């Protein structure tokens, strides 16, 4: 594959944020080249595995129900992050999310009707017909129609930066390295979650038990190069979007089907058969991303979700079948737990359950009293065989350490000024908005909103 020696706008990365930037810059009349590290059949980064996008709307539409205001969206972002977010940039995301579905539709992206069921997302999130892979295929087809060149199997190995300006990007194709001179650069290469050495530097030996839900190509090389060259960092290196996934999932690229959504319906215990967190603290889209870190803090970074037959059909099943047994003691043996301890934990939990109106659609009145910790909502006795157990491990989606940007998506230098012609979008700058928590679908929102801003800024810088 031949990479051009020069172009107006060079986009690094191949996911939703990168394509949003590339399409925007191309529609502004610029010559655009995309550099994607993955081979063609693995293009799309973590966006291949997504299935929805969070967006504000003042009234029901064909793809979302009821109303989800900008202020409610913004409050959700603040709450899941404990107030630790760049409020100006978070406001841009929540405000501009309103136009995302219409804009994506211009390039062939199709959406489903609002979903029903246990996910609590019909009012807040628009779901892609065909999932993330269909989104990316639509984007790449549009890029081909518009004459955007895509260079696959191409690594970024260096930046030529001087006086707050990028004068070129060094890329490697096979054994050959070359310099691409671009008038503007958009960096949308994700986090460093697939760099196991970097993860271990931050987490220690615990990282050996982490599973990476997404692409193995997000190793953080462009991020590291830019930080070493004087770009300003944002967010903690240990911060990440991490969920509890099936421990039987592959080390990389298992995707969303490995996530377990049964946690609010049962209890979660560690290898000592002890509960350690409130399984019903909040509705699942605002709480599920906290469970990766919770499991990471447990012995061997391992936990188990225990549910009974009353929960059958109430949650999206894992791609792997549950471990099943007709008694709690038998289930403990199959899971490698102490039968005495798990039996005692379940008995104590059942005794603490108080009557209430069970309702998965809201924060209901079913809770426990007298436990440490108590379960706040959806507490039901675990007493109806067969009993199911799912082994859990931390599943990292993407890391939050990234590039600090301004409202124009320009990458900021440590000296305090923006790098004039370098822009960032997607997971590599999501830490400006996400520091501690996550709400379902916001990763795609950040990528789409700031991808368009970065693409417009790059097009203007290349003029």
Tab-separated table of C-alpha atoms in Angstrom:
chain	number	residue	atom	x	y	z
A	1	UNK	CA	0.000	0.000	0.000
A	2	UNK	CA	1.226	3.483	-0.877
A	3	UNK	CA	0.777	6.348	1.557
A	4	UNK	CA	0.712	9.825	-0.040
A	5	UNK	CA	3.681	12.079	0.663
A	6	UNK	CA	1.362	14.960	1.547
A	7	UNK	CA	-2.291	15.894	2.054
A	8	UNK	CA	-4.447	18.645	3.474
A	9	UNK	CA	-5.793	16.679	6.458
A	10	UNK	CA	-4.239	13.504	7.827
A	11	UNK	CA	-6.566	11.528	10.118
A	12	UNK	CA	-4.930	9.002	12.429
A	13	UNK	CA	-7.257	6.178	13.469
A	14	UNK	CA	-10.117	4.298	11.904
A	15	UNK	CA	-13.074	4.340	14.307
A	16	UNK	CA	-16.168	6.491	14.665
A	17	UNK	CA	-14.315	9.639	15.767
A	18	UNK	CA	-11.748	9.344	12.968
A	19	UNK	CA	-14.355	8.837	10.243
A	20	UNK	CA	-16.526	11.635	11.633
A	21	UNK	CA	-13.526	13.951	11.332
A	22	UNK	CA	-12.495	12.677	7.904
A	23	UNK	CA	-15.975	12.995	6.389
A	24	UNK	CA	-16.407	16.489	7.839
A	25	UNK	CA	-13.058	17.693	6.490
A	26	UNK	CA	-13.713	16.157	3.082
A	27	UNK	CA	-17.122	17.818	2.799
A	28	UNK	CA	-15.331	21.092	3.536
A	29	UNK	CA	-13.323	20.527	0.354
A	30	UNK	CA	-10.072	19.226	1.807
A	31	UNK	CA	-7.904	16.385	0.531
A	32	UNK	CA	-8.139	13.770	3.337
A	33	UNK	CA	-6.066	10.663	4.062
A	34	UNK	CA	-6.870	8.162	6.836
A	35	UNK	CA	-4.117	6.102	8.475
A	36	UNK	CA	-5.511	2.997	10.177
A	37	UNK	CA	-3.231	0.657	12.115
A	38	UNK	CA	-5.518	-2.356	11.770
A	39	UNK	CA	-5.926	-4.440	8.626
A	40	UNK	CA	-9.035	-3.751	6.575
A	41	UNK	CA	-11.073	-6.617	8.052
A	42	UNK	CA	-10.450	-5.320	11.615
A	43	UNK	CA	-10.944	-1.648	10.829
A	44	UNK	CA	-13.158	0.481	13.032
A	45	UNK	CA	-11.436	0.271	16.415
A	46	UNK	CA	-13.715	-0.137	19.417
A	47	UNK	CA	-16.573	1.361	17.399
A	48	UNK	CA	-17.035	-2.057	15.768
A	49	UNK	CA	-18.354	-3.359	19.082
A	50	UNK	CA	-20.729	-0.577	20.032
A	51	UNK	CA	-24.470	-0.619	19.555
A	52	UNK	CA	-25.853	2.778	20.568
A	53	UNK	CA	-25.280	6.493	21.018
A	54	UNK	CA	-26.594	8.731	23.806
A	55	UNK	CA	-28.350	11.871	22.576
A	56	UNK	CA	-30.501	14.640	23.964
A	57	UNK	CA	-33.939	15.320	22.488
A	58	UNK	CA	-36.876	17.451	23.514
A	59	UNK	CA	-39.581	15.124	22.196
A	60	UNK	CA	-39.961	11.489	21.082
A	61	UNK	CA	-38.526	10.562	17.703
A	62	UNK	CA	-38.509	7.445	15.565
A	63	UNK	CA	-35.423	6.171	17.412
A	64	UNK	CA	-35.736	7.451	21.013
A	65	UNK	CA	-38.699	7.700	23.381
A	66	UNK	CA	-40.054	10.501	25.585
A	67	UNK	CA	-37.687	13.420	26.382
A	68	UNK	CA	-34.048	13.615	27.456
A	69	UNK	CA	-33.018	17.223	28.004
A	70	UNK	CA	-29.577	18.767	27.746
A	71	UNK	CA	-29.588	19.572	31.457
A	72	UNK	CA	-30.492	16.009	32.426
A	73	UNK	CA	-27.781	14.621	30.160
A	74	UNK	CA	-25.241	17.046	31.615
A	75	UNK	CA	-26.303	16.190	35.184
A	76	UNK	CA	-25.850	12.496	34.394
A	77	UNK	CA	-22.301	13.175	33.181
A	78	UNK	CA	-21.473	15.160	36.306
A	79	UNK	CA	-22.981	12.597	38.655
A	80	UNK	CA	-21.234	9.499	37.307
A	81	UNK	CA	-17.924	11.398	37.420
A	82	UNK	CA	-18.446	12.720	40.926
A	83	UNK	CA	-18.418	16.258	39.526
A	84	UNK	CA	-14.929	15.810	38.059
A	85	UNK	CA	-15.306	16.806	34.401
A	86	UNK	CA	-14.399	19.708	32.132
A	87	UNK	CA	-17.827	21.322	32.267
A	88	UNK	CA	-17.354	23.455	29.142
A	89	UNK	CA	-16.445	20.442	27.021
A	90	UNK	CA	-19.117	18.282	28.649
A	91	UNK	CA	-21.673	20.947	27.738
A	92	UNK	CA	-20.522	20.814	24.116
A	93	UNK	CA	-21.036	17.043	24.084
A	94	UNK	CA	-24.500	17.170	25.623
A	95	UNK	CA	-25.626	20.139	23.528
A	96	UNK	CA	-24.353	18.899	20.164
A	97	UNK	CA	-25.499	15.321	20.725
A	98	UNK	CA	-28.930	16.371	19.469
A	99	UNK	CA	-27.758	16.444	15.856
A	100	UNK	CA	-25.767	13.212	15.836
A	101	UNK	CA	-28.393	10.752	14.594
A	102	UNK	CA	-29.442	12.969	11.685
A	103	UNK	CA	-25.813	13.603	10.718
A	104	UNK	CA	-24.931	9.920	10.838
A	105	UNK	CA	-27.951	9.119	8.740
A	106	UNK	CA	-26.523	11.249	5.928
A	107	UNK	CA	-23.834	8.595	5.486
A	108	UNK	CA	-26.140	5.586	5.515
A	109	UNK	CA	-26.229	4.794	9.230
A	110	UNK	CA	-29.609	3.327	10.181
A	111	UNK	CA	-31.288	3.128	13.586
A	112	UNK	CA	-33.742	0.816	15.321
A	113	UNK	CA	-37.002	1.760	16.972
A	114	UNK	CA	-36.721	2.496	20.723
A	115	UNK	CA	-35.888	-0.625	22.723
A	116	UNK	CA	-37.965	-2.123	25.504
A	117	UNK	CA	-36.753	-4.271	28.383
A	118	UNK	CA	-34.197	-4.122	31.178
A	119	UNK	CA	-31.602	-1.775	29.690
A	120	UNK	CA	-33.431	1.473	30.628
A	121	UNK	CA	-32.113	3.088	27.433
A	122	UNK	CA	-35.138	3.716	25.206
A	123	UNK	CA	-35.379	7.319	26.426
A	124	UNK	CA	-31.692	8.204	26.271
A	125	UNK	CA	-29.958	6.140	23.580
A	126	UNK	CA	-30.434	5.557	19.863
A	127	UNK	CA	-29.535	2.007	18.787
A	128	UNK	CA	-27.784	1.243	15.510
A	129	UNK	CA	-29.422	-1.205	13.140
A	130	UNK	CA	-26.735	-3.838	12.643
A	131	UNK	CA	-24.560	-2.526	15.479
A	132	UNK	CA	-21.220	-0.760	15.337
A	133	UNK	CA	-19.838	-2.761	12.436
A	134	UNK	CA	-22.734	-1.613	10.254
A	135	UNK	CA	-22.021	1.987	11.292
A	136	UNK	CA	-18.377	1.684	10.315
A	137	UNK	CA	-19.155	-0.023	7.017
A	138	UNK	CA	-21.526	2.836	6.156
A	139	UNK	CA	-18.870	5.411	7.029
A	140	UNK	CA	-16.163	3.695	4.984
A	141	UNK	CA	-18.508	3.359	2.000
A	142	UNK	CA	-19.219	7.086	2.227
A	143	UNK	CA	-15.488	7.817	2.501
A	144	UNK	CA	-14.837	5.809	-0.666
A	145	UNK	CA	-17.567	7.688	-2.540
A	146	UNK	CA	-16.047	10.999	-1.462
A	147	UNK	CA	-12.531	10.022	-2.525
A	148	UNK	CA	-10.951	9.700	0.929
A	149	UNK	CA	-7.913	7.428	0.793
A	150	UNK	CA	-7.570	4.861	3.598
A	151	UNK	CA	-4.168	3.346	4.385
A	152	UNK	CA	-4.499	0.118	6.393
A	153	UNK	CA	-1.770	-1.765	8.308
A	154	UNK	CA	-0.016	1.571	8.857
A	155	UNK	CA	1.599	2.547	12.176
A	156	UNK	CA	2.274	6.047	13.465
A	157	UNK	CA	5.888	6.160	14.671
A	158	UNK	CA	6.703	9.855	15.080
A	159	UNK	CA	5.574	13.489	14.924
A	160	UNK	CA	7.586	16.471	13.720
A	161	UNK	CA	6.543	19.221	16.101
A	162	UNK	CA	8.065	22.670	16.436
A	163	UNK	CA	6.722	26.021	17.625
A	164	UNK	CA	3.254	24.622	18.444
A	165	UNK	CA	2.877	23.298	14.899
A	166	UNK	CA	3.018	19.789	13.440
A	167	UNK	CA	5.102	19.694	10.269
A	168	UNK	CA	4.633	16.015	9.490
A	169	UNK	CA	3.876	12.529	10.759
A	170	UNK	CA	6.199	9.533	10.366
A	171	UNK	CA	4.365	6.318	9.485
A	172	UNK	CA	5.527	2.755	8.957
A	173	UNK	CA	4.132	0.305	6.421
A	174	UNK	CA	5.776	-3.082	6.822
A	175	UNK	CA	9.522	-2.433	6.961
A	176	UNK	CA	9.303	0.976	5.262
A	177	UNK	CA	9.026	4.302	7.104
A	178	UNK	CA	8.061	7.581	5.469
A	179	UNK	CA	7.123	11.127	6.364
A	180	UNK	CA	3.666	12.417	5.492
A	181	UNK	CA	3.427	16.177	5.372
A	182	UNK	CA	-0.054	17.384	6.254
A	183	UNK	CA	-1.422	20.860	6.739
A	184	UNK	CA	-3.503	19.582	9.655
A	185	UNK	CA	-3.657	16.362	11.687
A	186	UNK	CA	-6.537	14.735	13.567
A	187	UNK	CA	-5.507	12.161	16.181
A	188	UNK	CA	-8.269	9.641	16.899
A	189	UNK	CA	-6.271	6.541	17.808
A	190	UNK	CA	-7.973	5.564	21.066
A	191	UNK	CA	-6.410	4.863	24.445
A	192	UNK	CA	-3.696	2.451	25.566
A	193	UNK	CA	-5.907	-0.336	26.906
A	194	UNK	CA	-4.360	-2.982	24.633
A	195	UNK	CA	-0.828	-2.160	25.786
A	196	UNK	CA	-0.470	-4.789	28.507
A	197	UNK	CA	2.933	-3.499	29.567
A	198	UNK	CA	1.542	0.011	30.080
A	199	UNK	CA	-1.485	-1.354	31.959
A	200	UNK	CA	0.798	-3.339	34.241
A	201	UNK	CA	2.884	-0.241	34.927
A	202	UNK	CA	-0.236	1.477	36.268
A	203	UNK	CA	-2.056	-1.469	37.896
A	204	UNK	CA	0.749	-3.836	38.821
A	205	UNK	CA	0.214	-7.589	38.665
A	206	UNK	CA	-3.561	-7.124	38.758
A	207	UNK	CA	-3.385	-6.202	35.059
A	208	UNK	CA	-2.483	-9.807	34.262
A	209	UNK	CA	-6.115	-10.656	34.990
A	210	UNK	CA	-7.668	-7.857	32.917
A	211	UNK	CA	-9.528	-8.640	29.712
A	212	UNK	CA	-9.625	-6.083	26.884
A	213	UNK	CA	-13.114	-5.980	25.406
A	214	UNK	CA	-12.093	-4.140	22.262
A	215	UNK	CA	-9.502	-3.948	19.540
A	216	UNK	CA	-5.954	-5.213	20.161
A	217	UNK	CA	-4.638	-2.312	18.055
A	218	UNK	CA	-5.171	0.454	20.652
A	219	UNK	CA	-1.727	0.375	22.252
A	220	UNK	CA	-1.403	4.133	22.780
A	221	UNK	CA	1.667	4.743	20.592
A	222	UNK	CA	0.501	8.126	19.160
A	223	UNK	CA	-0.639	9.210	22.635
A	224	UNK	CA	2.749	8.386	24.142
A	225	UNK	CA	4.608	10.145	21.307
A	226	UNK	CA	2.575	13.328	21.688
A	227	UNK	CA	2.877	13.401	25.472
A	228	UNK	CA	6.647	12.991	25.163
A	229	UNK	CA	6.685	15.829	22.629
A	230	UNK	CA	5.000	18.248	25.035
A	231	UNK	CA	1.267	17.709	24.645
A	232	UNK	CA	-0.754	18.299	27.812
A	233	UNK	CA	-2.249	15.174	29.389
A	234	UNK	CA	-5.663	14.839	30.986
A	235	UNK	CA	-7.178	12.297	33.430
A	236	UNK	CA	-5.583	9.621	35.588
A	237	UNK	CA	-3.572	6.825	33.982
A	238	UNK	CA	-5.613	4.272	35.974
A	239	UNK	CA	-8.926	5.782	34.918
A	240	UNK	CA	-10.848	3.677	32.445
A	241	UNK	CA	-14.217	2.509	31.198
A	242	UNK	CA	-14.174	-0.967	32.689
A	243	UNK	CA	-17.108	-3.322	33.130
A	244	UNK	CA	-17.608	-6.765	34.615
A	245	UNK	CA	-17.463	-9.288	31.803
A	246	UNK	CA	-17.602	-13.047	31.569
A	247	UNK	CA	-14.257	-14.390	32.774
A	248	UNK	CA	-14.329	-16.929	29.941
A	249	UNK	CA	-14.051	-14.181	27.300
A	250	UNK	CA	-10.974	-13.971	25.036
A	251	UNK	CA	-8.135	-11.660	26.080
A	252	UNK	CA	-8.896	-9.222	23.231
A	253	UNK	CA	-11.801	-8.279	20.971
A	254	UNK	CA	-14.587	-10.186	22.735
A	255	UNK	CA	-16.840	-7.180	22.320
A	256	UNK	CA	-20.110	-6.289	23.936
A	257	UNK	CA	-21.520	-9.837	23.938
A	258	UNK	CA	-19.133	-10.759	26.769
A	259	UNK	CA	-20.657	-8.172	29.117
A	260	UNK	CA	-22.933	-9.440	31.886
A	261	UNK	CA	-26.118	-7.482	32.640
A	262	UNK	CA	-27.486	-9.774	35.367
A	263	UNK	CA	-25.756	-8.032	38.295
A	264	UNK	CA	-28.757	-5.902	39.421
A	265	UNK	CA	-30.894	-9.050	39.565
A	266	UNK	CA	-28.699	-11.078	41.920
A	267	UNK	CA	-25.682	-10.785	44.169
A	268	UNK	CA	-21.961	-10.602	43.385
A	269	UNK	CA	-19.377	-12.335	45.568
A	270	UNK	CA	-15.591	-12.530	45.460
A	271	UNK	CA	-13.416	-15.654	45.730
A	272	UNK	CA	-14.103	-15.666	49.486
A	273	UNK	CA	-17.833	-15.907	48.673
A	274	UNK	CA	-18.391	-12.453	50.210
A	275	UNK	CA	-20.470	-9.602	48.781
A	276	UNK	CA	-18.468	-6.386	48.374
A	277	UNK	CA	-20.688	-3.792	46.623
A	278	UNK	CA	-24.293	-2.658	46.231
A	279	UNK	CA	-25.624	-4.496	43.186
A	280	UNK	CA	-28.689	-2.235	42.992
A	281	UNK	CA	-27.241	1.219	43.574
A	282	UNK	CA	-28.548	2.806	40.363
A	283	UNK	CA	-30.115	1.988	37.012
A	284	UNK	CA	-27.762	-0.184	34.995
A	285	UNK	CA	-26.681	2.287	32.241
A	286	UNK	CA	-25.328	4.629	34.939
A	287	UNK	CA	-23.790	1.908	37.093
A	288	UNK	CA	-22.502	-0.946	34.928
A	289	UNK	CA	-19.176	0.715	34.101
A	290	UNK	CA	-18.225	0.910	37.786
A	291	UNK	CA	-18.161	-2.849	38.148
A	292	UNK	CA	-14.940	-3.395	36.228
A	293	UNK	CA	-13.002	-1.402	38.810
A	294	UNK	CA	-14.892	-3.017	41.691
A	295	UNK	CA	-13.935	-6.496	40.472
A	296	UNK	CA	-10.360	-5.335	39.799
A	297	UNK	CA	-10.003	-4.568	43.519
A	298	UNK	CA	-10.974	-8.086	44.577
A	299	UNK	CA	-8.590	-11.042	45.179
A	300	UNK	CA	-7.354	-12.433	41.846
A	301	UNK	CA	-9.506	-9.782	40.142
A	302	UNK	CA	-12.294	-12.364	40.101
A	303	UNK	CA	-15.928	-12.355	41.180
A	304	UNK	CA	-19.132	-14.320	40.587
A	305	UNK	CA	-22.698	-13.191	39.930
A	306	UNK	CA	-25.323	-15.469	41.486
A	307	UNK	CA	-28.959	-15.432	40.302
A	308	UNK	CA	-31.872	-17.858	40.446
A	309	UNK	CA	-34.612	-19.056	38.088
A	310	UNK	CA	-36.816	-16.001	38.774
A	311	UNK	CA	-34.343	-13.944	36.732
A	312	UNK	CA	-34.512	-16.057	33.589
A	313	UNK	CA	-35.293	-13.922	30.533
A	314	UNK	CA	-34.929	-10.630	32.401
A	315	UNK	CA	-31.405	-9.734	31.271
A	316	UNK	CA	-29.378	-9.944	28.095
A	317	UNK	CA	-27.565	-13.274	28.252
A	318	UNK	CA	-23.829	-13.646	27.912
A	319	UNK	CA	-22.412	-15.405	24.883
A	320	UNK	CA	-21.369	-18.098	27.397
A	321	UNK	CA	-23.945	-20.255	29.244
A	322	UNK	CA	-24.231	-19.943	33.032
A	323	UNK	CA	-22.819	-22.472	35.444
A	324	UNK	CA	-26.008	-24.131	36.731
A	325	UNK	CA	-26.883	-26.244	39.785
A	326	UNK	CA	-29.944	-27.285	41.753
A	327	UNK	CA	-28.573	-25.994	45.075
A	328	UNK	CA	-26.364	-23.154	46.248
A	329	UNK	CA	-23.852	-25.579	47.738
A	330	UNK	CA	-23.585	-27.500	44.482
A	331	UNK	CA	-23.190	-24.234	42.565
A	332	UNK	CA	-20.386	-23.168	44.902
A	333	UNK	CA	-18.516	-26.402	44.201
A	334	UNK	CA	-18.820	-25.899	40.437
A	335	UNK	CA	-17.549	-22.310	40.754
A	336	UNK	CA	-14.624	-23.294	42.978
A	337	UNK	CA	-16.024	-21.474	46.019
A	338	UNK	CA	-16.466	-22.671	49.584
A	339	UNK	CA	-19.956	-24.240	49.817
A	340	UNK	CA	-20.265	-23.261	53.493
A	341	UNK	CA	-19.340	-19.637	52.856
A	342	UNK	CA	-21.527	-19.131	49.785
A	343	UNK	CA	-24.463	-20.830	51.510
A	344	UNK	CA	-24.035	-18.536	54.520
A	345	UNK	CA	-23.790	-15.425	52.308
A	346	UNK	CA	-26.964	-16.298	50.392
A	347	UNK	CA	-28.872	-17.137	53.605
A	348	UNK	CA	-27.855	-13.814	55.187
A	349	UNK	CA	-28.870	-11.968	52.041
A	350	UNK	CA	-32.245	-13.731	51.849
A	351	UNK	CA	-32.970	-12.927	55.498
A	352	UNK	CA	-32.209	-9.252	54.880
A	353	UNK	CA	-34.542	-8.843	51.868
A	354	UNK	CA	-37.541	-6.639	52.655
A	355	UNK	CA	-40.853	-6.780	50.744
A	356	UNK	CA	-41.366	-4.212	48.013
A	357	UNK	CA	-42.761	-3.627	44.538
A	358	UNK	CA	-40.251	-5.181	42.121
A	359	UNK	CA	-39.841	-3.051	38.988
A	360	UNK	CA	-36.802	-3.188	36.728
A	361	UNK	CA	-37.994	-0.062	34.950
A	362	UNK	CA	-37.309	2.216	37.899
A	363	UNK	CA	-35.472	2.494	41.220
A	364	UNK	CA	-37.910	0.210	42.996
A	365	UNK	CA	-38.627	-0.431	46.693
A	366	UNK	CA	-37.084	-3.924	46.931
A	367	UNK	CA	-34.050	-3.649	49.208
A	368	UNK	CA	-32.141	-5.298	52.039
A	369	UNK	CA	-31.691	-4.086	55.608
A	370	UNK	CA	-28.796	-4.885	57.926
A	371	UNK	CA	-26.130	-5.991	55.458
A	372	UNK	CA	-22.753	-4.422	54.744
A	373	UNK	CA	-23.221	-3.373	52.043
A	374	UNK	CA	-26.989	-3.368	51.633
A	375	UNK	CA	-28.618	-3.775	48.241
A	376	UNK	CA	-30.612	-0.615	47.492
A	377	UNK	CA	-33.027	-1.806	44.779
A	378	UNK	CA	-34.251	-4.970	42.980
A	379	UNK	CA	-33.452	-7.185	45.981
A	380	UNK	CA	-35.207	-10.541	45.703
A	381	UNK	CA	-34.560	-13.708	47.640
A	382	UNK	CA	-32.317	-16.197	45.835
A	383	UNK	CA	-34.390	-19.303	46.534
A	384	UNK	CA	-35.720	-20.755	43.282
A	385	UNK	CA	-33.646	-23.434	41.519
A	386	UNK	CA	-31.918	-23.829	39.197
A	387	UNK	CA	-29.268	-21.429	40.467
A	388	UNK	CA	-26.930	-19.790	37.978
A	389	UNK	CA	-23.400	-18.484	38.438
A	390	UNK	CA	-21.340	-16.342	36.072
A	391	UNK	CA	-17.576	-15.867	36.622
A	392	UNK	CA	-16.500	-12.213	36.283
A	393	UNK	CA	-13.271	-10.414	35.353
A	394	UNK	CA	-12.564	-6.706	34.721
A	395	UNK	CA	-13.186	-5.926	31.070
A	396	UNK	CA	-11.477	-2.722	29.922
A	397	UNK	CA	-13.116	-0.873	27.045
A	398	UNK	CA	-10.820	2.143	26.902
A	399	UNK	CA	-8.482	4.139	29.136
A	400	UNK	CA	-9.126	7.774	30.131
A	401	UNK	CA	-5.573	9.117	30.132
A	402	UNK	CA	-5.431	11.248	27.016
A	403	UNK	CA	-4.807	14.574	25.360
A	404	UNK	CA	-6.149	17.793	26.816
A	405	UNK	CA	-8.102	19.744	24.186
A	406	UNK	CA	-9.901	23.070	23.964
A	407	UNK	CA	-13.410	23.700	22.670
A	408	UNK	CA	-12.098	23.576	19.082
A	409	UNK	CA	-10.651	20.083	19.684
A	410	UNK	CA	-7.110	21.491	19.383
A	411	UNK	CA	-4.538	19.557	21.377
A	412	UNK	CA	-3.094	21.699	24.164
A	413	UNK	CA	0.629	21.899	24.879
A	414	UNK	CA	2.038	21.855	28.399
A	415	UNK	CA	3.130	25.465	27.828
A	416	UNK	CA	-0.542	26.412	27.820
A	417	UNK	CA	-1.086	27.150	24.131
A	418	UNK	CA	-2.818	24.896	21.589
A	419	UNK	CA	-0.830	23.029	18.972
A	420	UNK	CA	-2.201	25.005	16.054
A	421	UNK	CA	-2.868	22.280	13.521
A	422	UNK	CA	-3.264	19.155	15.665
A	423	UNK	CA	-6.746	18.116	16.755
A	424	UNK	CA	-7.995	15.137	18.768
A	425	UNK	CA	-11.288	13.271	18.908
A	426	UNK	CA	-12.744	10.155	20.487
A	427	UNK	CA	-11.260	8.006	23.203
A	428	UNK	CA	-7.850	9.695	23.067
A	429	UNK	CA	-9.464	12.868	24.455
A	430	UNK	CA	-12.510	11.418	26.248
A	431	UNK	CA	-10.750	11.953	29.590
A	432	UNK	CA	-11.589	15.643	29.280
A	433	UNK	CA	-15.211	14.634	29.925
A	434	UNK	CA	-14.876	11.242	31.640
A	435	UNK	CA	-12.665	10.975	34.712
A	436	UNK	CA	-14.240	8.413	37.048
A	437	UNK	CA	-17.422	7.056	35.541
A	438	UNK	CA	-19.336	6.293	32.390
A	439	UNK	CA	-22.899	6.246	31.091
A	440	UNK	CA	-23.985	3.970	28.281
A	441	UNK	CA	-23.443	5.317	24.778
A	442	UNK	CA	-21.486	8.440	25.672
A	443	UNK	CA	-18.251	7.175	24.109
A	444	UNK	CA	-19.859	7.241	20.670
A	445	UNK	CA	-21.348	10.645	21.445
A	446	UNK	CA	-17.974	12.133	22.370
A	447	UNK	CA	-16.439	10.613	19.238
A	448	UNK	CA	-19.144	11.912	16.920
A	449	UNK	CA	-19.374	15.405	18.416
A	450	UNK	CA	-15.645	16.033	18.719
A	451	UNK	CA	-14.897	14.149	15.508
A	452	UNK	CA	-16.993	16.697	13.633
A	453	UNK	CA	-15.432	19.591	15.551
A	454	UNK	CA	-11.923	18.274	14.884
A	455	UNK	CA	-12.686	17.687	11.208
A	456	UNK	CA	-14.021	21.219	10.799
A	457	UNK	CA	-11.057	22.679	12.672
A	458	UNK	CA	-8.565	20.695	10.628
A	459	UNK	CA	-10.247	21.740	7.388
A	460	UNK	CA	-10.022	25.371	8.442
A	461	UNK	CA	-6.374	25.011	9.557
A	462	UNK	CA	-5.509	23.434	6.191
A	463	UNK	CA	-7.020	26.316	4.238
